[in-house]
Coordinates of C-alpha atoms in Angstrom, one line a residue:
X744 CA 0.0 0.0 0.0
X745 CA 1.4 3.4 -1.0
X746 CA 2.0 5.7 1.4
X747 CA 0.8 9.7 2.0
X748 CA 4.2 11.3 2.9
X749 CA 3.8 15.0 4.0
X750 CA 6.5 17.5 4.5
X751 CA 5.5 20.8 6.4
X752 CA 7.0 24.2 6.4
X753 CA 5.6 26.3 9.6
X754 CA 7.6 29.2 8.5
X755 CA 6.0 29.0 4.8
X756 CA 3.0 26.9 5.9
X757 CA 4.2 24.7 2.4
X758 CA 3.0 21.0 1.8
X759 CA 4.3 19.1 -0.5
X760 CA 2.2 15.5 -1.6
X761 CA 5.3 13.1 -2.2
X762 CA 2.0 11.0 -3.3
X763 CA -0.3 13.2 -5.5
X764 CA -2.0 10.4 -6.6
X765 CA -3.5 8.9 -3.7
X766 CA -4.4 12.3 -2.8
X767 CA -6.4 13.1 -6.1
X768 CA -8.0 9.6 -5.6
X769 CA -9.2 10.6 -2.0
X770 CA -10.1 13.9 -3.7
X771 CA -12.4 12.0 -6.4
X772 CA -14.4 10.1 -3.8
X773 CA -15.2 13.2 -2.0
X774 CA -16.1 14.7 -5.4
X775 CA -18.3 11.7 -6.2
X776 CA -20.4 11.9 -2.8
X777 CA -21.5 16.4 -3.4
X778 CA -21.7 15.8 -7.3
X779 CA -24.6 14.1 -9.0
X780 CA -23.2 10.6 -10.5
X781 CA -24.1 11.3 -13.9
X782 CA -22.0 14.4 -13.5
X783 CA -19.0 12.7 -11.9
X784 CA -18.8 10.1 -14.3
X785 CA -18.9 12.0 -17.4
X786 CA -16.4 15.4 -16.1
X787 CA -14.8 14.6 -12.7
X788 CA -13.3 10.8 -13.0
X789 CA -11.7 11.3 -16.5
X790 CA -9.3 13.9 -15.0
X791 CA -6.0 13.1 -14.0
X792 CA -3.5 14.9 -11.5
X793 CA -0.3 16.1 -11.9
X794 CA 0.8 18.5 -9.4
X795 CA -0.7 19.5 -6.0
X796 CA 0.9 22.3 -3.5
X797 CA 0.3 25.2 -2.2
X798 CA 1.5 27.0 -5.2
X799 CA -1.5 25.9 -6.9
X800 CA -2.9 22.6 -8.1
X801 CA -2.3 21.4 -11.8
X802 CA -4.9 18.5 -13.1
X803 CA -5.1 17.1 -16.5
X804 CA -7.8 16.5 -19.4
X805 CA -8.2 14.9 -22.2
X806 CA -9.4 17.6 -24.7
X807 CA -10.0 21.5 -24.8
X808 CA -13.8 21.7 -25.2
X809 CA -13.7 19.7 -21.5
X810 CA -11.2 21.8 -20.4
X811 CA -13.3 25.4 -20.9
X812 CA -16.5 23.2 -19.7
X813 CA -14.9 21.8 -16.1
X814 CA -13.1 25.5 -15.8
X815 CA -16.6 27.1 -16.0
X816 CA -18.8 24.6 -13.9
X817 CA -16.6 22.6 -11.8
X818 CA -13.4 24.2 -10.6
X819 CA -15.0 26.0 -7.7
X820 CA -16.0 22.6 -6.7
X821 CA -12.6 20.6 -7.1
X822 CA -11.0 23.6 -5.4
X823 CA -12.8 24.0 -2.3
X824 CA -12.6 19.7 -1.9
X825 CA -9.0 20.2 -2.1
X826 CA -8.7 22.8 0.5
X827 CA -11.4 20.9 2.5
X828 CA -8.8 17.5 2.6
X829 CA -5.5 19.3 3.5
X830 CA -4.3 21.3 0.6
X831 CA -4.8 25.0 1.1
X832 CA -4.3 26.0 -2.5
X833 CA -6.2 29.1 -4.5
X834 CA -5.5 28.2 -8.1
X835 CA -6.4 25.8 -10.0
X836 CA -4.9 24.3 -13.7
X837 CA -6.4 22.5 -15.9
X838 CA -3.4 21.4 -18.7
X839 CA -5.2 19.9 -22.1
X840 CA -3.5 15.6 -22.7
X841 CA 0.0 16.5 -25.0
X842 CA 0.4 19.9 -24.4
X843 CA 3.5 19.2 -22.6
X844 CA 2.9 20.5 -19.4
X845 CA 6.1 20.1 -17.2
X846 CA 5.8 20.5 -13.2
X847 CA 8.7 22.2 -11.3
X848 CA 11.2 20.2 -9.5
X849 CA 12.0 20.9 -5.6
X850 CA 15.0 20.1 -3.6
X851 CA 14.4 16.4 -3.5
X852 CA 13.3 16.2 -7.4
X853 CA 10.1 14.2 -6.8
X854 CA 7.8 16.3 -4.8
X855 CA 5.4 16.7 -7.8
X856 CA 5.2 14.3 -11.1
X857 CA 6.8 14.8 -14.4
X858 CA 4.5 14.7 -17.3
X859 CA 5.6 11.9 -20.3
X860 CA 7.7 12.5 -23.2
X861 CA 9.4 15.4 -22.3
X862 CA 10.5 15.5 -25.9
X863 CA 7.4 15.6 -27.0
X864 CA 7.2 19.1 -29.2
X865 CA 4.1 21.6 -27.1
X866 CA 2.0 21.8 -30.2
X867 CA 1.9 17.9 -30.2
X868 CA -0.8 16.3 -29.4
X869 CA -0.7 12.7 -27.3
X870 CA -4.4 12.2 -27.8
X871 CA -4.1 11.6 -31.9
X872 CA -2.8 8.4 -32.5
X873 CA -2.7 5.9 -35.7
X874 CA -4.7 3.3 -33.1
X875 CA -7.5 5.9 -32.6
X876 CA -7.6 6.8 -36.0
X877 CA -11.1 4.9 -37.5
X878 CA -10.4 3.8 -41.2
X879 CA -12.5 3.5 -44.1
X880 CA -13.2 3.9 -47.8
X881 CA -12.7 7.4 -47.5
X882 CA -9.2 7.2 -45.5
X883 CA -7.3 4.2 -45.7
X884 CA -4.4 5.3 -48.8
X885 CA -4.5 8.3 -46.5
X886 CA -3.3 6.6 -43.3
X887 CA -1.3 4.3 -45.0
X888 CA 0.7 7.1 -46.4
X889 CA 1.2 8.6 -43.2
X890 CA 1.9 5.2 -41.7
X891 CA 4.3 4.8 -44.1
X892 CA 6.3 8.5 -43.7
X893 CA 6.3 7.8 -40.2
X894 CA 8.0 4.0 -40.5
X895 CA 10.8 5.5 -43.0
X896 CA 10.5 9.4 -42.4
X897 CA 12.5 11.3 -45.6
X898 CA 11.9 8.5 -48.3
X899 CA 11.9 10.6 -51.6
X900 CA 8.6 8.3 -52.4
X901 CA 6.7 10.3 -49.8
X902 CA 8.5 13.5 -49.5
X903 CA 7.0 15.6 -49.1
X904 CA 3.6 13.8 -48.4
X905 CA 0.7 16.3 -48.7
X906 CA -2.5 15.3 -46.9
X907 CA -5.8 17.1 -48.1
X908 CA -9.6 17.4 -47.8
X909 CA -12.4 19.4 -46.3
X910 CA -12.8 20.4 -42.8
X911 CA -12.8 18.0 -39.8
X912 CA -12.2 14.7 -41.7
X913 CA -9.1 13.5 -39.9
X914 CA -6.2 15.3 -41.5
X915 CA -5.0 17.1 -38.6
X916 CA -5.5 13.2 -36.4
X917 CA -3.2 11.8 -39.1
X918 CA -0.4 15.0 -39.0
X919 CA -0.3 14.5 -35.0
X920 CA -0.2 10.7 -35.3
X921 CA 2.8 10.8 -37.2
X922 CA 4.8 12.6 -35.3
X923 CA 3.9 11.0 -32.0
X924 CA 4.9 7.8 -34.2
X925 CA 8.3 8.8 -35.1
X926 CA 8.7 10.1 -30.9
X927 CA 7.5 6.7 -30.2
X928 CA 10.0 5.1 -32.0
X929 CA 12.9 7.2 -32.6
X930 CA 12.8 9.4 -29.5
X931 CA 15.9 11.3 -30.7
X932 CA 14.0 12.5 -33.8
X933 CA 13.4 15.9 -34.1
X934 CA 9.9 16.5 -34.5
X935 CA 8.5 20.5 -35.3
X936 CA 5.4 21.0 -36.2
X937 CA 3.4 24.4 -36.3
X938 CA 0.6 25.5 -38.1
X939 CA 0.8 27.8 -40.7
X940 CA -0.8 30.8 -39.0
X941 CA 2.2 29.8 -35.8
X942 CA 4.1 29.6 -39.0
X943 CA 3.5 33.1 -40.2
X944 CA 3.4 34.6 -36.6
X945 CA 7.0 33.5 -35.4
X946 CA 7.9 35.1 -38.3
X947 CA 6.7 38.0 -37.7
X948 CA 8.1 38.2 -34.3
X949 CA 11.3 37.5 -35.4
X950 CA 11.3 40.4 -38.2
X951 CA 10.0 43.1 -35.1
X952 CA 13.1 41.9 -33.1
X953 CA 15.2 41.6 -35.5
X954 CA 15.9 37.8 -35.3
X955 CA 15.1 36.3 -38.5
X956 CA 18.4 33.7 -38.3
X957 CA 16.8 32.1 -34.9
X958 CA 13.7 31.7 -36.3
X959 CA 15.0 30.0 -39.4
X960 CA 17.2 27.7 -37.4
X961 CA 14.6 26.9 -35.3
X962 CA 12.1 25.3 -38.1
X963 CA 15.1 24.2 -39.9
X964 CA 16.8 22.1 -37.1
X965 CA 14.0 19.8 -37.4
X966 CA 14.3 16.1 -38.8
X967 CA 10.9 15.7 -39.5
X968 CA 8.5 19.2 -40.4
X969 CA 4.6 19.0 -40.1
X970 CA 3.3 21.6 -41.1
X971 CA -1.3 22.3 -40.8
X972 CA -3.0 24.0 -43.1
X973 CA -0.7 25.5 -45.8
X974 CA -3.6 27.4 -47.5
X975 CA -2.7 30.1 -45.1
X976 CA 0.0 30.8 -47.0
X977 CA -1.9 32.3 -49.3
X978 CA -1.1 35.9 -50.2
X979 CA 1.7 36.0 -47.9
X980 CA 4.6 36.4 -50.0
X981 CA 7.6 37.1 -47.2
X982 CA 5.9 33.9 -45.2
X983 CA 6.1 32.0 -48.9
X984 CA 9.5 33.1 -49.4
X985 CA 10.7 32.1 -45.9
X986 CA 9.2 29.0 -46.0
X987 CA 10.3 28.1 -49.4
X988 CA 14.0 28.4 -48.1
X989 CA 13.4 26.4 -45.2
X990 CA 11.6 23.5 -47.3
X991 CA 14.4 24.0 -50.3
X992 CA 17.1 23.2 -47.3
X993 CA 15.0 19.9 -45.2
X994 CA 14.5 18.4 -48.5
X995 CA 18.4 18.7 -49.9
X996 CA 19.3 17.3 -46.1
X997 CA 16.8 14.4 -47.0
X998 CA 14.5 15.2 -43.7
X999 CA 10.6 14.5 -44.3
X1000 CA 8.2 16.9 -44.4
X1001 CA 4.4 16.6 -44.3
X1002 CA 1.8 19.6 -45.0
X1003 CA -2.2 19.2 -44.3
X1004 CA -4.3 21.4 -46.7
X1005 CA -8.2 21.7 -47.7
X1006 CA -7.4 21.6 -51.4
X1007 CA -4.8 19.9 -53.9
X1008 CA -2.1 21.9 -54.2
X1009 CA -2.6 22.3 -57.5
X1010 CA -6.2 23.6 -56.9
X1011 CA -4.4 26.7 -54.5
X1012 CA -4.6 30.3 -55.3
X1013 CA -2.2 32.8 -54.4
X1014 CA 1.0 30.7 -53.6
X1015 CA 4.2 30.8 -55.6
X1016 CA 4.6 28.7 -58.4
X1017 CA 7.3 27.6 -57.2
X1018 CA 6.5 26.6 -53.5
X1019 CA 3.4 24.7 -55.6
X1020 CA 5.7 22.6 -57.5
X1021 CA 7.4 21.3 -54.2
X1022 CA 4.5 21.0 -52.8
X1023 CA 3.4 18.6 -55.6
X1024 CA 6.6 16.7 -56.5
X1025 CA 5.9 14.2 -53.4
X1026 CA 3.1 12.2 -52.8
X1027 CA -0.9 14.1 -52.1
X1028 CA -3.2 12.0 -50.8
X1029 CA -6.8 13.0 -50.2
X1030 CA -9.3 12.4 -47.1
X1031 CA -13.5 12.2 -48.1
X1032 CA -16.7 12.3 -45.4
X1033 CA -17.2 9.0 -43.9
X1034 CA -19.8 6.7 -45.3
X1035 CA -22.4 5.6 -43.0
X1036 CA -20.4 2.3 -41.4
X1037 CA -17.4 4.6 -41.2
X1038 CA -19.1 7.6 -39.5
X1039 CA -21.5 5.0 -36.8
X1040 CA -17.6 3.1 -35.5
X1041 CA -16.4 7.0 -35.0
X1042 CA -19.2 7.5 -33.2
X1043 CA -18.8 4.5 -31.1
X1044 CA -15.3 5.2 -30.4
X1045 CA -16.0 8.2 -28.8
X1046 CA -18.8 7.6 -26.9
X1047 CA -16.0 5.1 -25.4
X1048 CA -13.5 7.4 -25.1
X1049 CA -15.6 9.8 -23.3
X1050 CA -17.6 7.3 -21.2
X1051 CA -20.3 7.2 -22.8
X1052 CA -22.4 4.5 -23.0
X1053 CA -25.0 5.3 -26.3
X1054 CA -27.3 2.9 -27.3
X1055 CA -26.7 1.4 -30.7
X1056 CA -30.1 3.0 -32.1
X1057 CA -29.1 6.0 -31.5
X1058 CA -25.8 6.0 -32.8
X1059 CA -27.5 5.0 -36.0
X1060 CA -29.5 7.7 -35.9
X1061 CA -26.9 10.6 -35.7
X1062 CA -24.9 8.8 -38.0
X1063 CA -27.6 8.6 -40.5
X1064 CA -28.1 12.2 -40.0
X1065 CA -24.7 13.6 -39.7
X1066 CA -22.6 13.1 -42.6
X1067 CA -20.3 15.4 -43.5
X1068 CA -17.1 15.7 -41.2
X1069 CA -15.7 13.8 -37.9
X1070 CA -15.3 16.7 -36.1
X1071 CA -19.1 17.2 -35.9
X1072 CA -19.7 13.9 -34.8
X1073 CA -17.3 14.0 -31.6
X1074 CA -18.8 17.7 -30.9
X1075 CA -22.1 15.8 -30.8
X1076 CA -20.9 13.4 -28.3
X1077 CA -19.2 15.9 -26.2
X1078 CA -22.6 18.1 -26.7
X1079 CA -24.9 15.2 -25.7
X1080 CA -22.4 15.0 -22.4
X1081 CA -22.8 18.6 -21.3
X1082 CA -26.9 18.7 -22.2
X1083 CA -27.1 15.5 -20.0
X1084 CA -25.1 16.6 -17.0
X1085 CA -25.8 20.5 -16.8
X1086 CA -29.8 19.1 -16.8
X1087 CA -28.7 16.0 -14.8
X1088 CA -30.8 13.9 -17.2
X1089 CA -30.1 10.3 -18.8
X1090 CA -29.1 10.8 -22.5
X1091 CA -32.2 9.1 -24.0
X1092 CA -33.5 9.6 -28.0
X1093 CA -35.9 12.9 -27.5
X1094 CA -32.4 13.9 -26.3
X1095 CA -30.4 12.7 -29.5
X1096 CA -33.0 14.7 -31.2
X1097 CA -32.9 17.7 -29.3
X1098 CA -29.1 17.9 -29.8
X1099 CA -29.2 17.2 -34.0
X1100 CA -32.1 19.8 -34.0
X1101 CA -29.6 22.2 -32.6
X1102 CA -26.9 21.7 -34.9
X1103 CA -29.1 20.7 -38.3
X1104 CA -32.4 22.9 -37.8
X1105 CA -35.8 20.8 -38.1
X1106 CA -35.3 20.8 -41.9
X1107 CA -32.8 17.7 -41.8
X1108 CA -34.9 15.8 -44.7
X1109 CA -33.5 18.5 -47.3
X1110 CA -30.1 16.9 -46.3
X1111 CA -31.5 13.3 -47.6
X1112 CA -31.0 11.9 -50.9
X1113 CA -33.2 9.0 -52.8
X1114 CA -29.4 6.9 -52.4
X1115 CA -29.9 7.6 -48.9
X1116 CA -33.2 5.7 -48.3
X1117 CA -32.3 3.1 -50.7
X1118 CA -29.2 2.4 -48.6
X1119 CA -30.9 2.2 -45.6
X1120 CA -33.8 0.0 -46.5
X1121 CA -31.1 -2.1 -48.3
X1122 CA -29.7 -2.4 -44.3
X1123 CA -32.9 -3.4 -43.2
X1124 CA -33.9 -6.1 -45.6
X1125 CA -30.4 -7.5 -46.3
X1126 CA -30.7 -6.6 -49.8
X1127 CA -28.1 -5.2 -51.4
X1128 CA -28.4 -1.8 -53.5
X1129 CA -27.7 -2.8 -56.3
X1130 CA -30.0 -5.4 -56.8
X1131 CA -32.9 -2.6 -55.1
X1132 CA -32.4 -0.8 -58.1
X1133 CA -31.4 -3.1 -60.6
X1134 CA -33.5 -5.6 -62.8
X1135 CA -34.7 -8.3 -61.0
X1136 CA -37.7 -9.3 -60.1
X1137 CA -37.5 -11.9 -57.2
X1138 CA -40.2 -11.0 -54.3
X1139 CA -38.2 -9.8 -51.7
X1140 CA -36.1 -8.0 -54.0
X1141 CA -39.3 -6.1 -55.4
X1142 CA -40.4 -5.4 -51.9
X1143 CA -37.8 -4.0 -51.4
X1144 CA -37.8 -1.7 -54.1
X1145 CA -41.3 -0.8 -53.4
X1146 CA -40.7 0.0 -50.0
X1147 CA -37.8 2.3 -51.0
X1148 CA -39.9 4.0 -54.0
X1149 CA -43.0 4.6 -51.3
X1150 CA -40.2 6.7 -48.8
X1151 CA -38.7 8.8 -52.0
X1152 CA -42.4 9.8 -52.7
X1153 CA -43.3 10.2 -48.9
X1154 CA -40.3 11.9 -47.1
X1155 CA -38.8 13.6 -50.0
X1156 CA -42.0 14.4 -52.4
X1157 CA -39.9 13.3 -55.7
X1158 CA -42.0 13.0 -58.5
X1159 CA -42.8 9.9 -60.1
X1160 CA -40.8 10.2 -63.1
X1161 CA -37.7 11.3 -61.0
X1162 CA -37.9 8.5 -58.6
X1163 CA -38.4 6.1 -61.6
X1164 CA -34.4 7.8 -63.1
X1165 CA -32.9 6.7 -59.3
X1166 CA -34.7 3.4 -59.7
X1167 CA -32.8 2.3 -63.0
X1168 CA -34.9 4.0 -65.2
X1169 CA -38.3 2.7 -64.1
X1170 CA -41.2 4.4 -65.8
X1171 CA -43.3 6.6 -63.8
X1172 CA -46.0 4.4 -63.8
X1173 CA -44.4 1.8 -62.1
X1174 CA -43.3 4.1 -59.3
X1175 CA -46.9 4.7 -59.0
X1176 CA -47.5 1.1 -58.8
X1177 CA -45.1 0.6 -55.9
X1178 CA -46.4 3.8 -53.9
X1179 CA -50.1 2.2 -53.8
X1180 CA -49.0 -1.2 -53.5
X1181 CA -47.3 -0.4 -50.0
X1182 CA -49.6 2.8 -49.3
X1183 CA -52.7 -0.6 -48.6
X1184 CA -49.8 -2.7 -47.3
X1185 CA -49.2 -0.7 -44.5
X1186 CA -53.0 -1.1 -43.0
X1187 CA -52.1 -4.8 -42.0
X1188 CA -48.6 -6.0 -43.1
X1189 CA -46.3 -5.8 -39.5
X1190 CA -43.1 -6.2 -41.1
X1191 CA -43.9 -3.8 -43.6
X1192 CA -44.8 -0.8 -40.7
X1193 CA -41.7 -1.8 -39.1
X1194 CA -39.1 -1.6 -42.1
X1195 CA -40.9 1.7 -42.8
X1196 CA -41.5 3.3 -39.5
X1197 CA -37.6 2.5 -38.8
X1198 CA -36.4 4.9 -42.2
X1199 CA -38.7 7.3 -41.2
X1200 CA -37.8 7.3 -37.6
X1201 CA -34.4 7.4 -39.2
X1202 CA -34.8 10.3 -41.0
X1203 CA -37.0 12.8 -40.7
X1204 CA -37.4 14.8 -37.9
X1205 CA -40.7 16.8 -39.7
X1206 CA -43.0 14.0 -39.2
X1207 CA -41.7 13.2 -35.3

């Protein structure tokens, strides 16, 4: 059993926890018995301690969203707890997971704990990793690229390696998880990485103090450059032209270089020609939405990686709903978290509804394509899309069809002669056919109500 070890300064009244942990754990179970367990459980037990003295106490959490939510709500309560089991401290610090938060040492060098990988670069984050990264379709020549630069950073193959796409799909996640790949396994690597704005700004700094030479020896000392967002660039031509002499000399040295942007390069405006033909003499690779498998094991990820234990149903539903980035679906987790405990309320579906409402509006059909409801009733009847609107006419396969031609007319008010073009050129008379055929269908076939109840439940907030 570990011990609680207290050293006491009367003339400074100054305690120092040799054990910090045991303390925060004793600090939790307080914690747990004045806070609702709902709240607890979702904000309070994920956090982790670092330092504790009078000086001020220093916890840690996993991302920054949770870090403005538990500073706002919570730190009153974790402070006066402290104070109320030994600890007279007034400030409180709540350090985000990677951003290399390093305690100070006292005379005996282990009065407070050290956090990991001290050569871990600040902007790095710990939290994006190639095992939390969720593949599919839409990613996987994308991760393997970057799991390539980071097993044999500087190849010419992949140098530089150019990772684009639209906003919140993962490009950033893959940037960070190769760097905190090469730390893993080269720890004497040099790893810098900035984004192009931090880019921009340190050079700036260094023009108003006339220090231009550190700052290029500082981005140019690196063994492997990661670099986010290089569309900022854009228009800058003394950024372009600095950054152009620091890429010219990585590449000559052989070091690896890898640059996240929302376009091809070869698609930008406004950069050099000359900086766009480096960045296009490597290897771009591309990131696209999710698809709908891709986007529902996201969301179950994060529901375990914040705690949260979401009914399958529901993660369905959001994922049917929203499509278009990652980043929104972990925002909806993390907003589901903070509905459920500011309210103190079980996450349950009118819930899940009343978070999509905020973010999509009530209008969420218009977001819904005729591919969309054939997919989904394809789910539901284990028959596959293809053969929904293909040629055959086998009775489940036609029942199919006519279920999915009924929901086009109902939730999306196609007309008959469009829905017939997304059915394989069916004539609108035969759409028709399908529309009446499950409209009297639906007064006494169970199976029927239920495959079409569950797409419309699915889909359309308007009739809910």
């Amino acid at each position: 059993m570990h011990k609680l070890t207290i050293r006491v300064d009367v003339d400074n009244l100054w305690i120092t926890f040799m054990n910090h942990l045991d303390f925060w754990n004793k600090t939790k179970d307080e914690l747990k018995k004045r806070l609702p367990a709902h709240t607890f459980d979702t904000w309070l037990e994920p956090i982790e301690a670092l330092e504790f003295g009078v000086a001020g106490a220093v916890l840690q959490v996993p991302n920054q969203f949770f870090s403005e939510w538990v500073d706002t709500h919570y730190s009153k309560h974790i402070l006066n707890t402290i104070n109320d089991m030994g600890v007279k401290t007034k400030n409180l610090k709540l350090v985000v997971s990677g951003e290399g938060f390093k305690a100070e040492e006292t005379e005996n060098n282990n009065s407070a704990i050290v956090a990991k990988n001290q050569n871990r670069p600040r902007h790095l984050s710990s939290s994006y990793s190639f095992e939390r990264f969720i593949e599919g379709p839409n990613n996987q020549f994308a991760k393997a690229a970057a799991q390539k630069v980071s097993d044999s950073p500087g190849s010419q193959a992949f140098n530089p390696l150019v990772i684009y796409g639209g906003v919140g799909l993962g490009k950033t996640h893959l940037l960070h998880a190769i760097g905190n790949e090469i730390i893993e396994t080269s720890p004497k690597t040099k790893v810098v990485i900035a984004s192009s704005e931090k880019f921009t700004l340190d050079f700036i700094s260094s023009i108003q103090k006339n220090n231009t030479a550190e700052f290029s020896k500082s981005y140019r000392k690196a063994d492997v450059l990661l670099i986010d967002d290089i569309q900022f660039f854009q228009k800058k031509e003394q950024t372009q032209e600095q950054f152009f002499h620091t890429f010219n000399e990585l590449y000559q040295l052989g070091k690896q270089i890898v640059m996240t942007a929302d376009r091809y390069p070869g698609e930008m405006s406004g950069l050099q020609d000359r900086l766009l033909s480096r960045f296009q003499s490597g290897l771009s690779v591309d990131v696209q939405p999710p698809n709908y498998e891709t986007r529902v094991a996201i969301l179950m990820e994060k529901s375990e990686i914040n705690g949260l234990d979401l009914p399958y149903n529901m993660i369905e539903f959001i994922a049917m709903h929203l499509k278009n980035s990652v980043r929104e679906l972990e925002s909806t987790i993390i907003r589901l978290l903070a509905h459920a405990s500011l309210s103190q309320v079980d996450i349950d579906f009118p819930l899940v509804k009343k978070v999509l409402k905020e973010r999509l509006g009530d209008g969420i059909s218009a977001d819904i394509s005729a591919e969309d409801i054939i997919n989904r009733v394809a789910d539901l009847t284990n028959i596959r899309s293809d053969d929904i609107v293909g040629p055959s006419r086998r009775k489940e396969i036609a029942e199919a069809r006519q279920i999915a031609v009924y929901l086009c007319r109902e939730l999306l008010g196609l007309s008959l002669s469009t829905i017939g073009m997304h059915f394989g050129g069916r004539d609108h008379t035969t759409a028709l056919h399908a529309c009446n055929k499950i409209r009297n269908a639906l007064k006494s076939d169970k199976r029927f109500n239920r495959i079409v109840g569950k797409v419309k439940d699915d889909f359309s907030f308007a009739i809910l």
